[in-house]
Structure formats: C-alpha cells, structure tokens
Coordinates of C-alpha atoms in Angstrom, one line a residue:
M10 CA -14.9 -42.6 28.4
K11 CA -18.7 -42.7 27.7
I12 CA -18.9 -46.2 29.2
R13 CA -17.3 -44.8 32.4
R14 CA -19.9 -42.1 32.6
W15 CA -22.7 -44.6 32.2
M16 CA -21.1 -46.8 34.9
L17 CA -20.9 -43.7 37.2
L18 CA -24.6 -42.9 36.5
G19 CA -25.5 -46.6 37.2
L20 CA -23.7 -46.4 40.6
W21 CA -25.5 -43.1 41.4
V22 CA -28.9 -44.7 40.7
L23 CA -28.0 -47.7 42.9
S24 CA -26.8 -45.4 45.7
L25 CA -30.1 -43.5 45.4
A26 CA -32.1 -46.7 45.6
A27 CA -30.0 -47.8 48.6
I28 CA -30.8 -44.7 50.7
S29 CA -34.4 -44.9 49.6
F30 CA -34.9 -48.5 50.7
Y31 CA -32.3 -49.1 53.4
G32 CA -30.9 -45.7 54.6
G33 CA -28.0 -45.7 57.0
A34 CA -24.6 -44.1 57.1
V35 CA -23.1 -46.5 54.6
S36 CA -25.8 -45.8 52.0
Y37 CA -25.6 -42.1 52.4
G38 CA -21.8 -42.1 52.3
F39 CA -21.9 -44.1 49.1
F40 CA -24.5 -41.7 47.6
F41 CA -22.5 -38.6 48.5
G42 CA -19.2 -40.2 47.3
V43 CA -20.6 -41.1 43.9
T44 CA -22.3 -37.7 43.6
I45 CA -19.2 -35.6 44.4
L46 CA -16.9 -37.5 42.1
P47 CA -18.0 -35.6 38.9
V48 CA -17.6 -32.3 40.8
I49 CA -14.1 -33.2 41.9
S50 CA -13.2 -34.2 38.3
W51 CA -14.4 -30.9 36.9
V52 CA -12.6 -28.9 39.6
Y53 CA -9.4 -30.8 38.7
L54 CA -9.9 -30.1 35.0
F55 CA -10.4 -26.4 35.6
F56 CA -7.4 -26.3 37.9
V57 CA -5.1 -27.9 35.3
Y58 CA -6.5 -25.6 32.7
W59 CA -5.6 -22.6 34.9
R60 CA -2.2 -23.8 36.0
F61 CA -0.8 -25.8 33.0
R62 CA 1.8 -24.0 30.9
I63 CA 2.6 -24.7 27.2
Y64 CA 5.0 -22.7 25.0
Q65 CA 5.6 -23.0 21.3
E66 CA 7.8 -21.1 18.9
V67 CA 8.8 -21.4 15.2
E68 CA 12.1 -19.9 14.0
N69 CA 10.5 -18.0 11.1
R70 CA 6.8 -17.4 10.4
S71 CA 7.6 -16.7 6.8
M72 CA 8.1 -20.1 5.2
V73 CA 8.3 -21.8 1.8
C74 CA 6.2 -24.9 1.0
G75 CA 8.0 -28.1 1.7
N76 CA 10.9 -26.5 3.6
A77 CA 11.5 -27.6 7.1
V78 CA 11.6 -24.8 9.7
P79 CA 13.0 -25.3 13.3
Y80 CA 10.1 -25.6 15.7
Y81 CA 9.8 -26.3 19.4
F82 CA 7.3 -26.5 22.2
V83 CA 7.5 -26.9 25.9
L84 CA 5.1 -28.6 28.4
Q85 CA 5.6 -27.6 32.0
N86 CA 4.1 -28.5 35.4
D87 CA 5.0 -26.1 38.2
D88 CA 2.5 -27.4 40.7
F89 CA 2.7 -29.9 43.6
F90 CA 0.5 -32.6 42.1
A91 CA 0.6 -34.5 38.8
F92 CA -1.3 -33.7 35.7
S93 CA -2.7 -37.1 34.8
S94 CA -3.4 -36.8 31.1
V95 CA -2.6 -33.9 28.8
S96 CA -2.9 -34.4 25.0
V97 CA -1.6 -32.0 22.4
R98 CA -3.4 -32.0 19.1
L99 CA -1.5 -30.5 16.1
F100 CA -2.7 -28.8 12.9
S101 CA -2.4 -31.6 10.3
S102 CA -4.4 -30.5 7.3
F103 CA -1.9 -28.0 5.9
S104 CA 1.2 -28.7 7.9
Y105 CA 2.9 -31.3 10.0
V106 CA 5.5 -31.6 12.7
E107 CA 8.3 -34.1 12.3
Q108 CA 8.9 -36.9 14.8
I109 CA 5.9 -36.1 17.1
P110 CA 2.7 -38.2 16.7
D111 CA -0.5 -36.2 16.8
G112 CA -2.7 -36.7 19.9
I113 CA -0.1 -38.3 22.2
E114 CA -0.9 -38.1 25.9
Y115 CA 1.6 -36.8 28.4
E116 CA 1.8 -37.5 32.2
L117 CA 3.5 -34.6 34.0
L118 CA 4.7 -35.1 37.5
P119 CA 5.3 -32.1 39.8
G120 CA 8.2 -30.0 38.4
D121 CA 8.3 -31.8 35.1
K122 CA 9.3 -29.9 32.0
L123 CA 9.2 -31.6 28.6
T124 CA 10.9 -29.8 25.7
Y125 CA 10.6 -30.9 22.1
R126 CA 12.8 -29.5 19.4
T127 CA 11.9 -30.6 15.9
K128 CA 10.9 -29.3 12.4
L129 CA 7.7 -28.0 11.0
I130 CA 6.8 -28.3 7.4
C131 CA 3.9 -26.5 5.5
K132 CA 2.3 -28.2 2.6
Y133 CA 0.5 -25.3 0.8
R134 CA 1.0 -21.6 0.0
G135 CA -1.2 -19.2 2.0
E136 CA -1.7 -17.8 5.5
Y137 CA -2.9 -20.2 8.1
E138 CA -2.3 -21.4 11.7
V139 CA 0.3 -24.1 12.3
G140 CA 1.7 -26.0 15.3
I141 CA -0.6 -26.7 18.2
K142 CA -4.2 -26.7 17.4
K143 CA -5.7 -27.5 20.8
I144 CA -4.9 -29.0 24.2
V145 CA -7.1 -31.7 25.6
I146 CA -7.1 -32.4 29.4
T147 CA -8.6 -35.6 30.8
D148 CA -9.5 -36.0 34.5
F149 CA -7.8 -38.7 36.6
L150 CA -10.9 -41.0 36.4
R151 CA -11.2 -40.5 32.6
L152 CA -14.8 -39.4 32.9
F153 CA -14.6 -35.9 31.3
Q154 CA -12.4 -33.9 28.9
L155 CA -11.7 -30.2 28.6
S156 CA -10.2 -28.9 25.4
Y157 CA -9.0 -25.4 24.5
T158 CA -6.9 -23.6 22.0
P159 CA -3.5 -22.0 23.0
A160 CA -3.5 -18.4 23.8
S161 CA -1.0 -17.5 21.1
P162 CA -1.4 -19.6 18.0
I163 CA 1.2 -19.4 15.3
K164 CA 0.0 -18.0 12.0
A165 CA 2.5 -18.8 9.2
L166 CA 2.8 -16.9 5.9
V167 CA 3.8 -19.6 3.4
K168 CA 5.2 -18.9 -0.1
P169 CA 4.9 -21.4 -2.9
R170 CA 7.9 -23.6 -3.6
I171 CA 10.1 -23.1 -6.6
V172 CA 9.6 -26.0 -9.0
H173 CA 12.4 -26.9 -11.5
V174 CA 11.3 -28.7 -14.6
E175 CA 13.8 -29.8 -17.3
E176 CA 11.3 -30.1 -20.0
L177 CA 7.8 -28.9 -21.0
R178 CA 6.1 -31.8 -22.6
S179 CA 3.3 -29.6 -23.9
I180 CA 5.7 -27.7 -26.2
T181 CA 8.6 -30.2 -26.6
D182 CA 8.6 -29.6 -30.3
M183 CA 9.0 -25.9 -29.9
T184 CA 11.4 -25.4 -27.0
A185 CA 14.6 -25.5 -29.0
H186 CA 13.1 -23.1 -31.6
L187 CA 12.2 -20.7 -28.9
Q188 CA 15.6 -20.7 -27.3
N189 CA 17.3 -20.4 -30.7
D190 CA 15.1 -17.4 -31.5
A191 CA 15.9 -15.8 -28.2
Q192 CA 19.7 -16.1 -28.9
K193 CA 19.3 -14.6 -32.3
L194 CA 17.3 -11.7 -31.1
Q195 CA 20.2 -10.7 -28.8
T196 CA 22.4 -10.2 -31.9
E197 CA 19.9 -9.7 -34.8
P198 CA 17.1 -7.3 -34.0
D199 CA 15.2 -8.0 -37.2
V200 CA 15.1 -11.7 -38.1
P201 CA 13.0 -12.2 -41.3
V202 CA 12.5 -15.9 -40.8
R203 CA 12.0 -18.3 -37.9
E204 CA 12.1 -22.1 -37.4
Y205 CA 9.2 -24.1 -38.8
V206 CA 6.6 -25.2 -36.2
Q207 CA 4.2 -28.0 -36.9
G208 CA 1.0 -26.5 -38.1
D209 CA 2.5 -23.6 -40.0
A210 CA 1.0 -23.1 -43.5
L211 CA 3.3 -24.2 -46.4
R212 CA 2.8 -20.9 -48.1
F213 CA 4.9 -19.2 -45.4
I214 CA 8.0 -21.4 -45.9
H215 CA 11.1 -19.4 -46.9
W216 CA 12.7 -21.9 -49.3
K217 CA 16.0 -20.0 -49.8
A218 CA 16.7 -19.8 -46.0
T219 CA 15.6 -23.5 -45.8
A220 CA 18.1 -24.5 -48.4
Q221 CA 20.9 -22.5 -46.8
E222 CA 20.4 -23.9 -43.3
H223 CA 19.0 -27.3 -44.3
K224 CA 16.1 -26.7 -41.9
L225 CA 12.6 -25.6 -42.6
K226 CA 12.3 -21.9 -42.2
V227 CA 9.1 -19.8 -42.2
R228 CA 8.7 -16.1 -43.0
T229 CA 8.1 -13.9 -40.0
R230 CA 4.8 -12.2 -40.6
I231 CA 4.4 -8.5 -40.0
G232 CA 3.7 -7.8 -36.3
E233 CA 4.7 -11.4 -35.3
Q234 CA 6.9 -11.4 -32.2
K235 CA 9.8 -13.9 -32.7
Q236 CA 9.9 -15.6 -29.3
G237 CA 7.5 -13.9 -26.9
I238 CA 5.6 -16.1 -24.4
S239 CA 2.4 -15.0 -22.7
V240 CA 0.8 -16.6 -19.6
I241 CA -2.8 -16.0 -18.5
F242 CA -3.3 -16.9 -14.9
D243 CA -6.7 -17.5 -13.3
T244 CA -7.0 -15.8 -9.9
K245 CA -10.6 -16.5 -9.2
R246 CA -11.4 -18.3 -5.9
Y247 CA -14.1 -20.9 -6.5
N248 CA -14.6 -22.2 -3.0
E249 CA -14.7 -20.7 0.6
D250 CA -13.4 -23.8 2.3
E251 CA -9.6 -23.6 3.0
R252 CA -9.3 -27.4 2.6
A253 CA -10.5 -27.0 -1.0
Y254 CA -8.9 -23.8 -2.2
L255 CA -5.4 -23.9 -0.5
P256 CA -4.2 -27.0 -2.3
L257 CA -5.6 -25.8 -5.6
E258 CA -4.2 -22.3 -5.5
N259 CA -0.9 -23.7 -4.4
R260 CA -0.7 -26.0 -7.4
M261 CA -1.7 -23.2 -9.8
L262 CA 1.1 -21.0 -8.4
E263 CA 3.6 -23.8 -8.7
I264 CA 2.8 -24.1 -12.4
L265 CA 3.1 -20.4 -12.9
I266 CA 6.5 -20.3 -11.1
A267 CA 7.7 -23.4 -12.9
L268 CA 6.9 -21.9 -16.3
G269 CA 8.6 -18.6 -15.2
L270 CA 11.8 -20.3 -14.1
F271 CA 11.9 -22.6 -17.2
F272 CA 11.7 -19.6 -19.6
A273 CA 13.8 -17.2 -17.5
G274 CA 16.6 -19.8 -17.3
R275 CA 16.7 -19.9 -21.1
N276 CA 16.5 -16.1 -21.5
I277 CA 13.1 -16.5 -23.3
T278 CA 11.0 -13.4 -22.7
F279 CA 7.6 -13.9 -21.2
T280 CA 4.7 -11.9 -19.8
A281 CA 2.2 -13.1 -17.2
Y282 CA -1.2 -11.5 -17.0
Y283 CA -3.4 -11.9 -14.0
G284 CA -6.4 -10.3 -12.3
Q285 CA -5.9 -8.2 -9.1
R286 CA -8.8 -5.9 -9.0
G287 CA -7.9 -5.0 -12.6
V288 CA -5.5 -6.8 -15.0
R289 CA -1.8 -6.6 -14.1
N290 CA 1.2 -8.1 -15.7
S291 CA 4.8 -9.2 -14.9
H292 CA 7.4 -9.1 -17.6
V293 CA 10.6 -11.2 -17.5
D294 CA 13.5 -11.0 -19.9
S295 CA 16.1 -13.2 -18.2
L296 CA 17.0 -15.1 -15.0
G297 CA 17.9 -11.8 -13.3
D298 CA 14.2 -10.8 -13.3
F299 CA 12.9 -14.1 -11.8
E300 CA 13.2 -13.2 -8.2
E301 CA 10.9 -10.2 -8.5
F302 CA 8.5 -12.3 -10.6
Y303 CA 8.5 -15.0 -7.8
L304 CA 7.8 -12.4 -5.1
K305 CA 4.9 -10.9 -7.1
S306 CA 3.5 -14.4 -7.7
S307 CA 3.8 -15.3 -4.0
E308 CA 1.7 -12.2 -3.1
M309 CA -1.1 -12.8 -5.6
V310 CA -4.6 -12.6 -4.0
F311 CA -7.3 -15.0 -5.2
D312 CA -10.8 -13.4 -5.2
K313 CA -14.2 -14.7 -6.1
E314 CA -14.9 -11.5 -8.0
E315 CA -12.1 -12.1 -10.5
E316 CA -12.8 -13.6 -14.0
V317 CA -10.2 -15.2 -16.1
G318 CA -12.2 -14.4 -19.3
R319 CA -11.9 -10.7 -18.5
T320 CA -8.2 -11.0 -17.9
L321 CA -7.6 -12.8 -21.2
G322 CA -10.0 -10.4 -23.0
E323 CA -8.1 -7.3 -21.8
A324 CA -4.8 -8.9 -22.6
M325 CA -6.0 -9.5 -26.2
V326 CA -7.2 -6.0 -26.5
R327 CA -3.8 -4.7 -25.5
G328 CA -2.4 -6.5 -28.6
G329 CA 0.8 -8.0 -27.3
I330 CA -0.7 -11.4 -26.6
R331 CA -1.8 -11.8 -30.2
N332 CA 1.9 -11.5 -31.3
S333 CA 3.2 -14.1 -28.9
R334 CA 4.6 -17.4 -30.2
V335 CA 2.9 -19.4 -27.4
V336 CA 0.2 -18.4 -24.9
F337 CA -0.3 -20.5 -21.8
V338 CA -3.6 -20.4 -19.9
I339 CA -3.6 -21.7 -16.3
L340 CA -7.2 -22.6 -15.3
H341 CA -9.1 -24.4 -12.6
R342 CA -12.5 -24.7 -14.4
W343 CA -13.2 -24.8 -18.1
D344 CA -14.6 -21.4 -19.2
E345 CA -16.5 -21.1 -22.5
G346 CA -15.4 -17.5 -23.0
V347 CA -11.8 -18.6 -22.6
A348 CA -12.4 -21.5 -25.0
R349 CA -13.7 -19.0 -27.7
M350 CA -10.8 -16.6 -27.3
T351 CA -8.1 -19.4 -27.3
E352 CA -9.7 -20.8 -30.4
E353 CA -9.4 -17.3 -32.0
L354 CA -5.8 -17.1 -31.0
S355 CA -4.9 -20.5 -32.4
T356 CA -6.7 -19.6 -35.6
G357 CA -4.5 -16.5 -35.8
G358 CA -1.3 -18.6 -35.7
V359 CA -0.6 -18.6 -32.0
I360 CA 0.1 -21.9 -30.2
V361 CA -2.1 -22.1 -27.1
V362 CA -1.5 -24.4 -24.2
V363 CA -4.3 -24.7 -21.6
Y364 CA -3.3 -26.2 -18.2
L365 CA -6.5 -27.3 -16.5
V366 CA -5.8 -27.9 -12.8
T367 CA -8.5 -30.2 -11.4
E368 CA -9.2 -33.7 -10.0
E369 CA -12.4 -33.9 -12.0
D370 CA -12.8 -35.9 -15.2
V371 CA -12.0 -33.5 -18.0
Q372 CA -11.9 -36.0 -20.9
E373 CA -14.5 -34.1 -22.9
Y374 CA -12.4 -30.9 -22.8
M375 CA -9.2 -32.9 -23.6
E376 CA -10.9 -34.0 -26.9
L377 CA -11.0 -30.3 -27.9
S378 CA -7.2 -30.3 -28.3
S379 CA -5.7 -29.6 -31.7
L380 CA -2.3 -28.8 -33.2
R381 CA -2.4 -25.2 -32.1
R382 CA -4.6 -25.5 -29.0
R383 CA -3.2 -28.1 -26.6
I384 CA -5.2 -28.9 -23.4
V385 CA -3.3 -30.6 -20.6
A386 CA -5.0 -31.9 -17.4
I387 CA -2.9 -31.3 -14.2
P388 CA -3.7 -33.1 -10.9
I389 CA -3.7 -31.0 -7.8
E390 CA -1.3 -33.2 -6.0
G391 CA 1.9 -34.9 -7.3
E392 CA 5.0 -33.8 -9.1
L393 CA 5.0 -31.4 -12.1
E394 CA 8.1 -32.9 -13.8
G395 CA 6.9 -34.9 -16.8
V396 CA 3.4 -33.5 -16.5
L397 CA 3.6 -29.9 -17.8

C-alpha cells in the first residue's frame, strides 16, 4: 500500500512537470486525474464507513473460561455498488472465534449478506471486550485504509473454569490421613489421636493406639484441629496491563477453586482467607457448600492496595489458622513477611504449602522448602493436574 502511494506521488510530480514544461490539454488532464484520485478514494472510504452494516451477537455475555459460547456476526451491503475490501479484526489476546481467520478480507457485492455462526471461547477470567475489535476498509485502488471500532462492542463477564485434580502432589503423604480424620470427626467428636505425619516429634507418638491399629498414631495436642485446612489467597494486583494481570489472576483463581473442589469432594473442612478491602473468609464443610464458594471466588476483586502479608497476619491473630493441619498460601511474588509467618506456623507444627505462581526463576525460594514448609512453583499457563 505504501508503494502504491509513492507511485501515485511520482505520477503527480511527473504530471506537474508536464504541465510546467509542455502544457496542453493532455498534460492538464493527466495532472487533474492524478490529483483527484486520492480525493475519490477518501470519499469512497467515508461512504462505505457511513453505509456499511455489521452486526454481532453472543448467546450469553456471562461465560466460563474455556467453554464455547454460540456467536454470530453479519456483514451486509444494502447499496448499489460493491464494497471492494472490508476486513474484520477480532480480539485475540484473551478470546478467539472458532473457524474464522482473523483479518480476512471480504468483497461485498450489492445486496450481499454474509452470516457467520460459530463459537467464541474466552481464555481468562475477567471482564473484557470480545468478538470484533475493529473494521478496516480499503479503497478500490488500495491506496488508503480507514479503521474504526464497532458501535456496540461486546463486553464479556468471564468466570474461572472449575479444575478437577485427582491428587495434590504437594501433600500426597497427608491426603489419606486428612480424609480419614474427616470421616472420624463425623462420628467421634473428640478423637485423642491422629495419624502420624512425617516430621511429627517422636515424643507425641501414642504407642498404645499404634499397637492396636498397627499404624503410627500421634497424640492430638490441646487446641489442635484434627483435619482443618486453611488457604491464604493473595488478591494484590501487581500490574496495570491487562495482558499481564489477566492470565496471572486467572491461574491463581484456578488453583484456589481446584483446592476447594478437591477438599469439598472429600468432605474435608477448609477456610479460605483473602483481602477485599479488609480480610474476608469462605468456609466450606462439604461438596454442598462448593457452589457458593465458587461464586464468591469468581467475584473476587484484585487491587493494588491489598497485601497478602496483612491477610495472613490477621488470619493468624484470629487463631483458627494456627490450629489447621495444613495451610496453603497462593502467591504471585515472594513476600518476606509471609516467609517469616509461614516459618512460624511450620515451627508450631503446621504443614505449610506455598504455591508461587510465576514464570520467573524462583529456584532460590524453592531451596527454602523443608518438611513442614513446602514451596511449589506453578507456571501461569498449562494444566494443574500433576503440578499442585
């Protein structure tokens, strides 16, 4: 297109030289013809912009990541002359439309109506525009382009997907114990012993119970909750760029929901703590509570003013988190305050699992892992099965 404009400019200079040195009707006709071509091209572009019709619709603007939603758009030419080149550009960073290549050019003859019925899929949780991003019109000589956004863009409200994981590798050695404790608590409100977990001090082993069940049993210390799980969730927004924070926040919510479904499906009680202009929590006892937990998680707001250290600190002050069997912390960036508090929890007998969600090299933090404080790096993209 740029070459064509340079060629047109060259012809205009030649026509100007012709009328300057030779004159005559032919030279002037050539000059005015070359001069008026750009004007005609722009008039054509503005006319197409004024008369061209495009319609788009999505079946439901409330979506779930990864789920295909019926979507259609219509291109229509109601005029008496052809639209030479109309290109539709789609949003592609956070969503995509099946079976329609982005940027394809359409030639619309008078009366033409092109209808496309397909599916739209969103990649990340959040609220953002989907479908047609802009329309690009090119004139018949391919000298100039005019682009504009549709009058009624579609803004989708996307919920995170529900991720099922069969196993949590980070606590494989404890899962059976937690579920066993959960079943016992339904029939025995005061269980004096629990299953041995690697790292428990030998002085707490209950030898009589161990001999009876042929499994290592440990005395339940006063104030120790038998099977409670706590989750600390970081709701701080670290970046203002949608392309950076949407994939990250989406992955963090997927982890939170995957943990919630894993424990709820096994009737293991857990409580999630998160910052929302103050520390809030969601308590789940069984699978029947999961739907409400999922809806609350979907509506979480990430804010640059939130601090995960403050959330964890307040949860520790409340006391319940210190009595949990396992505490999960879902972070994006390593926080020294959180590091100190998780070390304090692990020293007090709590198993702490830190999920660090990042694409950066975190090997130095991974080396801080111990028997009671396990640090797991989670990539922003990819599956969670076999990673958590």
